[in-house]
Amino acid sequence: MGIMRFPRNNRMIVALTVFACLGLIPSYSVVQSFFSPLRARLTADELARLYNKDVPTEPVRVEMGRRSKEADVAVYLVPNGTNKVFLDCGANTASSVQLFRDTYPDGRDYVIHSFEIDERLKPYFRAYRNHHLHCPVGVAAEYGNVTAYLESVWGPNKGLNNGRDMQWGGGTFYAELAEIQDKETGGKRKLSTRRVIPTIDLAQWIKDNFSIQDYIILKLDVEGAEFNVLQRMLQTGALKYIDKLYGEYHNSQPTGWSQRDKNQLVLDVGEAGFTLQDWEADKHTYRDFEKIHPPELPVNTPGVAGDVYSLCQPGSISLAVAIGMNYKRAHKVISTLQAYPTPLPLTLFLYGDFVEQFPDTVSAWARRFRIGIREDGDYTGPYLEMMPKNLIRRSLVSSLMRLRELGLKTAYYWPAVNGSVLARFKPLAKTRGLRIIQPTADFPHRLGMKLTRENYYRYRDVERVPRALRLIQDRLTESNGGILGLDSDVPDTYMIAVFLMDYLVQNSNFRLVEVENCVQEVAPAVNKGFDIWEPKHKK
């Protein structure tokens, strides 16, 4: 649970605290209990270097004597009924809102307050519910008004921003003299737009609007304003309201703070029990991403995480359907297969976005069929092939979380890529505990490459059916079975559905099996899971 180390003579206190976190000592309140601070193991300068974003350093464990809410309350132990709040300070283009909603445990249950100083970015927040935008409003140590130096509008002749070709979409309260004087271009950071905007005393605002019993995550990425804000929170006790602290110390900003004072503030925040953990929404990650997203598999899941499975025991076939984002077509295909007189061992692979939009349908399907995942949404092939590593990871986690919100887990992933590109996806699937499914016969995608207007598409539906079935039959015969994949978004899948099942059940001599039989028979292995997930076949 991320518990900090304590000297030997405090072990009993630590044990009692752990029991309290688990609810074994109901009368003891961890959140409101604080120990006498002990001497930190790092000097102020050493601690500051650890968090100085301008100097790469190796991570160092900071051992403190005061327990924090951050250490006591693991994210997955937030009690039901607790008010959960995410304070997004330095909200930019709503990238943190999106990352939090997509990937943070129970992130959709949090009320989000976003503070942004550039009012031109307001449209980015319109799409989000259970969200409060404060824009243009800056967070500070006092209520008042201040000049915000904002990035200029992009144009082909804008030039480099601080030496980089980027549009970072934001601003700061702290500008160099040369930047202030250069009203035309805004200097090296292109801060040519100036606005006088209101600020709030964030510490007082938190105390006025929340209670210490609320579970509050504070993300503080405010281009230098964090020094005044955190100092004020320490002075007023507002930091006791915070459970987790994300953000960044901007040591290069011309804030007027001496390096010695900055170092001391970092130490003071550490003594209060907090570290400012990295939150990098533009890189689709945060410091404890892996820690709070451990693999969660159905119990006794066969196969090996990250391995690719296409074949089954000779003479066996497993049916898989890639569910697209077209609900009408998906509903027709699955309803047709569900109505087939013989119960079919079928695995449905779903986008995370589909699960989010149609939860009742997915829950109903899961009572009858196996469930696997695709990516979180329907990406074009070229984009998916070039997708950054962290975005792939985010996509997988988002899809798994959408299933988890329905009480479902899976260990099967059908990526929308194959060939050499798949090598980039395998280690990320492995980290999530996922077995990769790549159908032997994939209609119409890989098999469809053999279909042309002359030999297929110019014909009527009734004439295309045998051509499609023959193509599938030839591939299955060649491989002596395997995983057969269909795509619900393709109209021809619905067109051939019943005829294909008739062939497989009545005339093919193939044995229809669940997908785990293929995985188990090809590479037998048993991984421990967390619960039993066993959809039942019901007519």
Coordinates of C-alpha atoms in Angstrom, one line a residue:
M1 CA 0.0 0.0 0.0
G2 CA 3.0 2.3 -0.4
I3 CA 3.7 2.5 3.4
M4 CA 6.7 4.5 4.3
R5 CA 9.5 3.0 6.5
F6 CA 9.8 4.0 10.1
P7 CA 12.5 3.6 12.8
R8 CA 12.4 0.3 14.7
N9 CA 10.8 1.8 17.8
N10 CA 7.8 3.0 15.8
R11 CA 7.0 -0.4 14.3
M12 CA 4.0 -0.9 16.7
I13 CA 2.6 2.4 15.6
V14 CA 3.0 1.5 12.0
A15 CA 1.2 -1.8 12.5
L16 CA -1.7 -0.2 14.3
T17 CA -1.9 2.3 11.4
V18 CA -2.1 -0.5 8.8
F19 CA -4.8 -2.2 10.8
A20 CA -6.7 1.0 10.9
C21 CA -6.4 1.4 7.2
L22 CA -7.9 -2.0 6.7
G23 CA -10.8 -1.2 9.1
L24 CA -9.6 -3.7 11.8
I25 CA -9.5 -0.9 14.4
P26 CA -12.6 1.2 13.5
S27 CA -12.1 3.7 16.3
Y28 CA -8.7 4.8 15.1
S29 CA -8.7 7.5 12.5
V30 CA -5.6 7.4 10.3
V31 CA -6.5 10.4 8.3
Q32 CA -6.6 12.7 11.3
S33 CA -3.6 11.3 13.2
F34 CA -0.1 12.7 12.8
F35 CA 3.1 11.8 14.5
S36 CA 5.8 14.0 15.8
P37 CA 8.1 14.8 12.9
L38 CA 11.4 13.1 12.9
R39 CA 14.6 14.3 11.2
A40 CA 14.5 13.7 7.5
R41 CA 17.2 11.5 6.0
L42 CA 17.9 13.9 3.2
T43 CA 19.2 17.5 3.3
A44 CA 17.1 20.2 1.8
D45 CA 19.5 20.5 -1.1
E46 CA 19.5 16.8 -1.7
L47 CA 15.7 16.7 -1.7
A48 CA 15.4 19.6 -4.0
R49 CA 17.7 18.0 -6.5
L50 CA 15.5 15.0 -6.4
Y51 CA 12.5 17.1 -7.6
N52 CA 14.4 19.6 -9.8
K53 CA 12.9 19.1 -13.3
D54 CA 15.8 20.7 -14.9
V55 CA 18.3 18.1 -13.6
P56 CA 17.7 14.4 -14.3
T57 CA 18.2 12.4 -11.1
E58 CA 17.8 8.9 -9.9
P59 CA 14.7 8.3 -7.7
V60 CA 15.5 8.2 -3.9
R61 CA 13.2 7.0 -1.2
V62 CA 12.4 9.8 1.2
E63 CA 12.0 8.4 4.8
M64 CA 9.8 10.7 6.9
G65 CA 8.5 10.3 10.4
R66 CA 5.0 11.8 9.8
R67 CA 2.4 9.6 8.1
S68 CA 0.4 11.2 5.4
K69 CA -3.1 10.5 4.1
E70 CA -1.3 9.7 0.8
A71 CA 0.5 6.8 2.5
D72 CA -2.5 5.7 4.5
V73 CA -5.3 5.6 1.9
A74 CA -4.5 3.4 -1.1
V75 CA -6.5 4.5 -4.1
Y76 CA -8.3 1.2 -4.3
L77 CA -9.4 1.4 -0.6
V78 CA -11.3 4.7 -0.8
P79 CA -14.5 3.8 1.2
N80 CA -17.8 3.8 -0.6
G81 CA -19.8 7.0 -0.1
T82 CA -16.7 9.1 0.3
N83 CA -16.7 12.3 -1.7
K84 CA -14.0 12.0 -4.3
V85 CA -12.5 15.1 -5.8
F86 CA -9.8 15.8 -8.4
L87 CA -8.4 19.3 -8.4
D88 CA -6.8 19.9 -11.8
C89 CA -4.7 23.1 -11.4
G90 CA -3.0 24.0 -14.7
A91 CA -5.7 22.3 -16.7
N92 CA -4.4 23.3 -20.2
T93 CA -6.3 21.5 -22.9
A94 CA -8.3 19.1 -20.6
S95 CA -5.6 16.5 -21.2
S96 CA -5.5 15.7 -17.5
V97 CA -9.3 15.4 -17.3
Q98 CA -9.3 13.0 -20.1
L99 CA -6.4 10.9 -18.7
F100 CA -8.0 10.8 -15.3
R101 CA -11.4 9.8 -16.6
D102 CA -10.0 7.1 -18.8
T103 CA -7.4 5.5 -16.6
Y104 CA -7.7 6.5 -12.9
P105 CA -9.5 3.9 -10.7
D106 CA -13.1 5.1 -10.2
G107 CA -12.0 8.2 -12.1
R108 CA -15.6 8.7 -13.4
D109 CA -16.9 8.9 -9.9
Y110 CA -14.7 12.0 -9.0
V111 CA -16.0 15.5 -9.2
I112 CA -13.3 17.5 -11.1
H113 CA -12.5 21.1 -10.7
S114 CA -10.2 22.5 -13.4
F115 CA -8.3 25.8 -13.1
E116 CA -6.9 27.3 -16.2
I117 CA -5.6 30.8 -16.8
D118 CA -6.0 30.9 -20.6
E119 CA -9.7 31.4 -21.5
R120 CA -9.0 30.5 -25.1
L121 CA -8.8 26.9 -24.0
K122 CA -12.4 26.7 -22.6
P123 CA -13.8 24.7 -25.6
Y124 CA -11.7 21.7 -24.7
F125 CA -13.7 21.2 -21.5
R126 CA -17.2 21.3 -22.9
A127 CA -17.5 17.6 -23.4
Y128 CA -17.1 16.6 -19.8
R129 CA -19.8 15.9 -17.2
N130 CA -19.5 16.1 -13.5
H131 CA -16.8 18.7 -14.1
H132 CA -16.4 22.3 -13.0
L133 CA -14.3 24.7 -15.1
H134 CA -12.8 27.8 -13.5
C135 CA -11.4 29.8 -16.4
P136 CA -9.7 32.2 -16.6
V137 CA -8.8 31.7 -12.9
G138 CA -5.4 31.1 -11.5
V139 CA -4.5 29.4 -8.2
A140 CA -2.3 31.4 -5.9
A141 CA -1.7 32.2 -2.2
E142 CA -4.3 35.0 -2.1
Y143 CA -7.4 36.3 -3.8
G144 CA -6.7 39.1 -6.2
N145 CA -5.8 39.9 -9.8
V146 CA -2.6 39.2 -11.7
T147 CA -1.2 39.6 -15.2
A148 CA -1.1 36.3 -17.0
Y149 CA 1.5 35.9 -19.8
L150 CA -0.1 33.6 -22.4
E151 CA 1.2 31.8 -25.5
S152 CA 0.6 33.5 -28.8
V153 CA -1.7 32.0 -31.4
W154 CA 0.0 29.5 -33.7
G155 CA 1.0 30.5 -37.2
P156 CA 3.4 29.1 -39.8
N157 CA 5.9 31.9 -38.9
K158 CA 5.5 31.7 -35.1
G159 CA 9.0 30.2 -34.6
L160 CA 10.3 28.0 -31.8
N161 CA 8.8 28.1 -28.3
N162 CA 11.7 28.0 -25.8
G163 CA 13.8 26.3 -28.5
R164 CA 11.1 23.7 -29.5
D165 CA 8.6 23.5 -32.2
M166 CA 5.5 23.2 -30.0
Q167 CA 2.2 24.7 -29.1
W168 CA 1.9 24.1 -25.3
G169 CA -1.4 25.9 -24.9
G170 CA -0.9 27.8 -21.6
G171 CA 0.8 30.5 -19.8
T172 CA 2.4 31.7 -16.6
F173 CA 2.4 34.5 -14.0
Y174 CA 6.2 34.7 -14.3
A175 CA 8.0 36.1 -17.3
E176 CA 11.5 37.3 -17.9
L177 CA 12.0 41.0 -18.4
A178 CA 12.9 40.4 -22.0
E179 CA 9.7 38.5 -22.5
I180 CA 7.6 41.2 -20.9
Q181 CA 9.2 43.9 -23.0
D182 CA 8.8 42.0 -26.3
K183 CA 5.1 42.5 -26.7
E184 CA 5.2 41.6 -30.4
T185 CA 6.6 38.0 -30.2
G186 CA 6.6 37.4 -26.4
G187 CA 10.3 36.5 -26.3
K188 CA 11.7 32.9 -26.2
R189 CA 8.4 31.4 -24.9
K190 CA 6.2 33.4 -27.3
L191 CA 4.2 35.0 -24.4
S192 CA 2.8 37.8 -26.5
T193 CA -0.8 37.6 -25.2
R194 CA -1.4 39.3 -21.8
R195 CA -4.5 39.3 -19.7
V196 CA -5.4 40.4 -16.2
I197 CA -7.2 37.5 -14.6
P198 CA -8.5 36.7 -11.1
T199 CA -6.7 34.4 -8.7
I200 CA -8.0 32.4 -5.7
D201 CA -6.3 31.5 -2.5
L202 CA -6.3 27.8 -3.2
A203 CA -5.6 26.8 0.4
Q204 CA -8.6 28.7 1.7
W205 CA -10.8 27.7 -1.2
I206 CA -10.1 24.0 -0.4
K207 CA -11.0 24.5 3.3
D208 CA -14.1 26.4 2.4
N209 CA -15.5 23.9 0.0
F210 CA -14.4 20.5 1.3
S211 CA -13.9 18.5 4.5
I212 CA -10.9 16.5 5.7
Q213 CA -13.0 13.4 5.3
D214 CA -13.2 13.9 1.5
Y215 CA -10.8 12.1 -0.7
I216 CA -8.9 14.8 -2.7
I217 CA -6.3 14.4 -5.3
L218 CA -4.5 17.6 -6.2
K219 CA -2.6 18.0 -9.5
L220 CA -0.5 21.1 -9.4
D221 CA 1.2 22.0 -12.7
V222 CA 1.1 25.8 -12.6
E223 CA 4.4 27.1 -14.0
G224 CA 6.0 28.3 -10.8
A225 CA 2.9 29.3 -8.8
E226 CA 3.2 26.0 -6.9
F227 CA 5.8 27.5 -4.5
N228 CA 3.5 30.1 -3.1
V229 CA 0.5 27.8 -3.2
L230 CA 2.2 25.0 -1.3
Q231 CA 3.7 27.4 1.3
R232 CA 0.2 28.7 1.9
M233 CA -1.2 25.2 2.2
L234 CA 1.4 24.3 4.8
Q235 CA 0.7 27.5 6.8
T236 CA -3.0 27.1 6.8
G237 CA -3.2 23.3 7.3
A238 CA -4.9 22.9 4.0
L239 CA -2.4 20.2 3.0
K240 CA -4.2 17.9 5.5
Y241 CA -7.2 17.9 3.2
I242 CA -5.1 16.3 0.4
D243 CA -4.8 12.6 -0.1
K244 CA -2.5 12.5 -3.2
L245 CA -0.3 15.1 -4.7
Y246 CA 0.7 15.2 -8.3
G247 CA 2.6 17.9 -10.2
E248 CA 5.9 19.5 -10.9
Y249 CA 8.3 22.0 -9.4
H250 CA 9.3 24.6 -12.0
N251 CA 12.6 25.7 -10.7
S252 CA 13.5 27.6 -13.8
Q253 CA 10.6 30.0 -13.6
P254 CA 11.5 33.6 -12.5
T255 CA 9.3 33.4 -9.4
G256 CA 11.5 35.5 -7.1
W257 CA 12.1 32.5 -4.8
S258 CA 15.7 31.8 -4.0
Q259 CA 17.0 28.3 -4.6
R260 CA 17.5 27.9 -0.9
D261 CA 13.9 28.8 -0.1
K262 CA 12.7 26.4 -2.9
N263 CA 14.8 23.6 -1.4
Q264 CA 13.4 24.3 2.0
L265 CA 9.8 24.2 0.7
V266 CA 10.3 20.9 -0.9
L267 CA 11.7 19.6 2.4
D268 CA 8.7 21.0 4.3
V269 CA 6.3 19.4 1.9
G270 CA 8.1 16.1 2.4
E271 CA 8.0 16.4 6.2
A272 CA 4.2 16.9 5.8
G273 CA 4.2 13.4 4.2
F274 CA 4.0 14.3 0.5
T275 CA 6.1 13.9 -2.6
L276 CA 5.0 15.8 -5.7
Q277 CA 4.5 12.8 -8.0
D278 CA 5.0 13.3 -11.8
W279 CA 1.8 13.8 -13.8
E280 CA 2.4 14.1 -17.5
A281 CA -0.8 14.1 -19.3
D282 CA 0.8 15.0 -22.6
K283 CA 2.8 11.8 -22.3
H284 CA -0.3 9.8 -21.2
T285 CA 1.2 8.8 -17.9
Y286 CA 1.7 9.5 -14.2
R287 CA 4.3 8.3 -11.7
D288 CA 2.2 5.5 -10.1
F289 CA 0.4 4.4 -13.2
E290 CA 1.7 0.8 -13.1
K291 CA 1.3 0.6 -9.3
I292 CA -2.4 1.3 -9.4
H293 CA -3.0 -0.8 -12.5
P294 CA -1.8 -4.4 -11.6
P295 CA -3.0 -7.2 -13.9
E296 CA -6.4 -8.6 -12.8
L297 CA -7.2 -11.9 -14.5
P298 CA -9.9 -14.5 -14.3
V299 CA -8.8 -17.3 -12.0
N300 CA -6.8 -20.1 -13.7
T301 CA -6.4 -18.2 -16.9
P302 CA -4.5 -20.5 -19.4
G303 CA -1.6 -19.4 -21.6
V304 CA 1.2 -17.0 -21.3
A305 CA 0.8 -13.2 -21.0
G306 CA 2.0 -11.5 -24.2
D307 CA 2.1 -14.6 -26.3
V308 CA 0.1 -14.8 -29.6
Y309 CA -2.5 -17.5 -30.1
S310 CA -3.9 -18.4 -33.5
L311 CA -4.2 -22.1 -33.7
C312 CA -6.2 -24.7 -31.8
Q313 CA -5.8 -28.4 -31.3
P314 CA -6.0 -30.0 -34.8
G315 CA -9.6 -30.2 -35.9
S316 CA -10.9 -27.6 -33.5
I317 CA -12.2 -24.1 -34.2
S318 CA -12.9 -21.2 -31.8
L319 CA -15.2 -18.4 -32.9
A320 CA -14.3 -14.8 -32.3
V321 CA -16.2 -11.6 -33.3
A322 CA -14.5 -8.2 -33.4
I323 CA -17.3 -5.8 -32.3
G324 CA -17.1 -2.5 -34.1
M325 CA -18.5 0.8 -33.0
N326 CA -21.6 0.5 -35.2
Y327 CA -24.1 -0.7 -32.6
K328 CA -26.9 -1.5 -35.1
R329 CA -24.7 -3.9 -37.1
A330 CA -23.2 -5.4 -33.9
H331 CA -26.6 -6.0 -32.4
K332 CA -27.8 -7.8 -35.6
V333 CA -24.8 -10.1 -35.8
I334 CA -24.8 -11.1 -32.1
S335 CA -28.6 -11.5 -31.9
T336 CA -28.4 -13.7 -34.9
L337 CA -25.6 -15.9 -33.5
Q338 CA -27.4 -16.0 -30.1
A339 CA -30.6 -17.2 -31.7
Y340 CA -28.8 -20.1 -33.4
P341 CA -30.3 -23.4 -32.2
T342 CA -27.0 -24.8 -31.0
P343 CA -25.2 -22.8 -28.3
L344 CA -22.0 -21.4 -29.8
P345 CA -18.7 -21.0 -28.0
L346 CA -18.1 -17.4 -29.0
T347 CA -15.8 -14.7 -27.8
L348 CA -16.7 -11.1 -28.4
F349 CA -13.8 -8.5 -28.5
L350 CA -15.0 -5.1 -27.6
Y351 CA -13.6 -1.5 -27.8
G352 CA -13.5 0.3 -24.5
D353 CA -15.7 3.0 -26.0
F354 CA -18.3 0.5 -27.0
V355 CA -18.5 -0.9 -23.4
E356 CA -18.8 2.6 -22.1
Q357 CA -21.6 3.6 -24.5
F358 CA -23.6 0.3 -24.3
P359 CA -23.0 -1.2 -20.8
D360 CA -26.4 -3.0 -20.6
T361 CA -25.8 -4.7 -23.9
V362 CA -22.3 -5.8 -23.0
S363 CA -23.5 -7.1 -19.6
A364 CA -26.2 -9.1 -21.4
W365 CA -23.7 -10.5 -23.9
A366 CA -21.3 -11.4 -21.1
R367 CA -23.9 -13.7 -19.6
R368 CA -23.9 -15.8 -22.7
F369 CA -20.5 -15.3 -24.4
R370 CA -16.8 -14.9 -23.5
I371 CA -15.6 -11.3 -23.5
G372 CA -12.2 -9.9 -24.7
I373 CA -10.9 -6.4 -25.5
R374 CA -9.8 -4.4 -28.4
E375 CA -8.3 -1.0 -28.1
D376 CA -10.3 1.8 -26.3
G377 CA -11.6 3.1 -29.7
D378 CA -11.6 2.6 -33.4
Y379 CA -8.3 3.9 -34.7
T380 CA -7.3 4.0 -38.4
G381 CA -4.7 1.4 -39.3
P382 CA -1.8 3.8 -40.1
Y383 CA -2.4 5.7 -36.8
L384 CA -2.5 2.6 -34.7
E385 CA 0.7 1.3 -36.3
M386 CA 2.5 4.5 -35.3
M387 CA 0.8 5.0 -31.9
P388 CA 3.2 6.0 -29.1
K389 CA 3.9 3.3 -26.5
N390 CA 2.2 5.2 -23.6
L391 CA -0.9 5.7 -25.7
I392 CA -1.2 2.0 -26.4
R393 CA -0.8 1.3 -22.7
R394 CA -3.5 3.9 -21.9
S395 CA -5.8 2.4 -24.5
L396 CA -5.5 -1.1 -23.0
V397 CA -6.0 0.1 -19.5
S398 CA -9.0 2.1 -20.5
S399 CA -10.6 -0.8 -22.2
L400 CA -10.0 -3.1 -19.2
M401 CA -11.3 -0.5 -16.8
R402 CA -14.6 -0.1 -18.7
L403 CA -15.1 -3.9 -18.4
R404 CA -14.2 -3.7 -14.7
E405 CA -16.9 -1.1 -14.1
L406 CA -19.4 -3.8 -15.2
G407 CA -17.8 -6.4 -12.9
L408 CA -16.1 -8.1 -15.8
K409 CA -12.4 -9.2 -16.3
T410 CA -10.7 -10.7 -19.3
A411 CA -7.3 -12.0 -20.3
Y412 CA -7.8 -11.9 -24.1
Y413 CA -6.9 -9.1 -26.4
W414 CA -7.4 -8.9 -30.2
P415 CA -5.2 -6.1 -31.5
A416 CA -6.1 -4.4 -34.7
V417 CA -2.5 -4.9 -36.0
N418 CA -0.5 -7.8 -37.1
G419 CA 2.9 -8.7 -38.6
S420 CA 5.9 -6.8 -37.4
V421 CA 3.9 -4.0 -35.9
L422 CA 2.5 -6.5 -33.3
A423 CA 5.9 -6.6 -31.7
R424 CA 5.3 -3.1 -30.2
F425 CA 2.0 -4.3 -28.7
K426 CA 3.2 -7.6 -27.2
P427 CA 5.2 -6.2 -24.2
L428 CA 2.4 -3.9 -23.2
A429 CA -0.1 -6.7 -23.4
K430 CA 2.2 -8.8 -21.3
T431 CA 2.4 -6.2 -18.6
R432 CA -1.4 -6.2 -18.4
G433 CA -1.5 -10.0 -18.3
L434 CA -3.2 -10.3 -21.7
R435 CA -3.1 -13.2 -24.1
I436 CA -3.0 -11.9 -27.7
I437 CA -5.5 -13.5 -30.1
Q438 CA -4.7 -13.4 -33.8
P439 CA -7.3 -15.4 -35.8
T440 CA -6.0 -18.0 -38.3
A441 CA -8.9 -17.2 -40.6
D442 CA -9.9 -13.5 -40.3
F443 CA -12.9 -12.5 -42.5
P444 CA -13.0 -10.3 -44.3
H445 CA -9.8 -8.5 -43.3
R446 CA -6.8 -10.7 -44.1
L447 CA -8.9 -13.1 -46.1
G448 CA -10.5 -10.2 -47.8
M449 CA -7.3 -9.3 -49.6
K450 CA -8.2 -12.1 -52.0
L451 CA -11.6 -10.6 -52.8
T452 CA -12.0 -8.3 -55.7
R453 CA -14.9 -6.7 -57.5
E454 CA -14.6 -9.3 -60.3
N455 CA -14.5 -12.4 -58.1
Y456 CA -16.8 -11.2 -55.2
Y457 CA -18.2 -7.7 -54.8
R458 CA -20.0 -7.4 -58.2
Y459 CA -22.3 -10.3 -57.2
R460 CA -25.6 -10.3 -55.4
D461 CA -25.8 -11.2 -51.7
V462 CA -27.0 -14.7 -52.4
E463 CA -24.0 -15.2 -54.8
R464 CA -21.5 -13.7 -52.4
V465 CA -22.4 -16.1 -49.6
P466 CA -20.9 -19.3 -51.1
R467 CA -17.8 -17.4 -52.2
A468 CA -17.2 -16.1 -48.7
L469 CA -17.8 -19.5 -47.1
R470 CA -15.5 -21.2 -49.5
L471 CA -12.7 -18.7 -48.7
I472 CA -13.2 -19.3 -45.0
Q473 CA -13.4 -23.1 -45.5
D474 CA -10.2 -23.2 -47.6
R475 CA -8.2 -21.3 -44.9
L476 CA -9.6 -23.5 -42.0
T477 CA -8.8 -26.7 -44.0
E478 CA -5.3 -25.5 -44.7
S479 CA -4.6 -24.8 -41.0
N480 CA -6.7 -27.8 -39.8
G481 CA -8.8 -25.5 -37.6
G482 CA -7.8 -22.5 -35.5
I483 CA -9.4 -19.3 -34.4
L484 CA -12.0 -17.9 -36.8
G485 CA -12.4 -14.2 -36.6
L486 CA -15.4 -12.1 -37.9
D487 CA -16.0 -8.4 -37.9
S488 CA -19.5 -7.1 -36.9
D489 CA -19.0 -3.8 -38.7
V490 CA -18.8 -5.5 -42.1
P491 CA -22.3 -6.1 -43.5
D492 CA -21.2 -9.5 -45.1
T493 CA -20.7 -10.9 -41.6
Y494 CA -24.4 -10.7 -40.9
M495 CA -25.1 -11.9 -44.4
I496 CA -23.2 -15.2 -43.9
A497 CA -23.7 -15.7 -40.2
V498 CA -26.3 -18.5 -40.2
F499 CA -25.0 -20.2 -43.3
L500 CA -21.5 -20.3 -41.8
M501 CA -22.7 -21.7 -38.5
D502 CA -24.7 -24.4 -40.4
Y503 CA -21.6 -25.4 -42.2
L504 CA -19.4 -25.5 -39.0
V505 CA -22.0 -27.3 -36.9
Q506 CA -23.5 -29.7 -39.4
N507 CA -21.1 -30.3 -42.3
S508 CA -17.5 -29.4 -41.4
N509 CA -16.3 -32.1 -39.0
F510 CA -14.6 -29.4 -37.0
R511 CA -15.1 -29.3 -33.2
L512 CA -16.2 -25.9 -31.8
V513 CA -14.4 -25.0 -28.6
E514 CA -14.0 -22.0 -26.3
V515 CA -11.0 -19.7 -26.9
E516 CA -9.3 -20.8 -23.7
N517 CA -9.2 -24.4 -25.0
C518 CA -7.0 -23.2 -27.9
V519 CA -4.8 -21.1 -25.6
Q520 CA -4.5 -24.0 -23.1
E521 CA -3.9 -26.7 -25.6
V522 CA -1.3 -24.7 -27.6
A523 CA 0.7 -23.5 -24.6
P524 CA -0.6 -25.0 -21.3
A525 CA 0.0 -22.8 -18.3
V526 CA -2.0 -21.7 -15.3
N527 CA -1.8 -18.2 -13.9
K528 CA -3.4 -17.3 -10.7
G529 CA -6.2 -14.7 -10.9
F530 CA -8.4 -12.8 -8.6
D531 CA -11.9 -14.1 -9.2
I532 CA -13.9 -16.6 -11.2
W533 CA -15.3 -15.3 -14.5
E534 CA -17.3 -18.1 -16.3
P535 CA -20.0 -17.0 -18.7
K536 CA -22.7 -19.6 -19.0
H537 CA -24.2 -20.7 -22.3
K538 CA -27.9 -20.3 -22.1
K539 CA -30.4 -20.6 -24.9

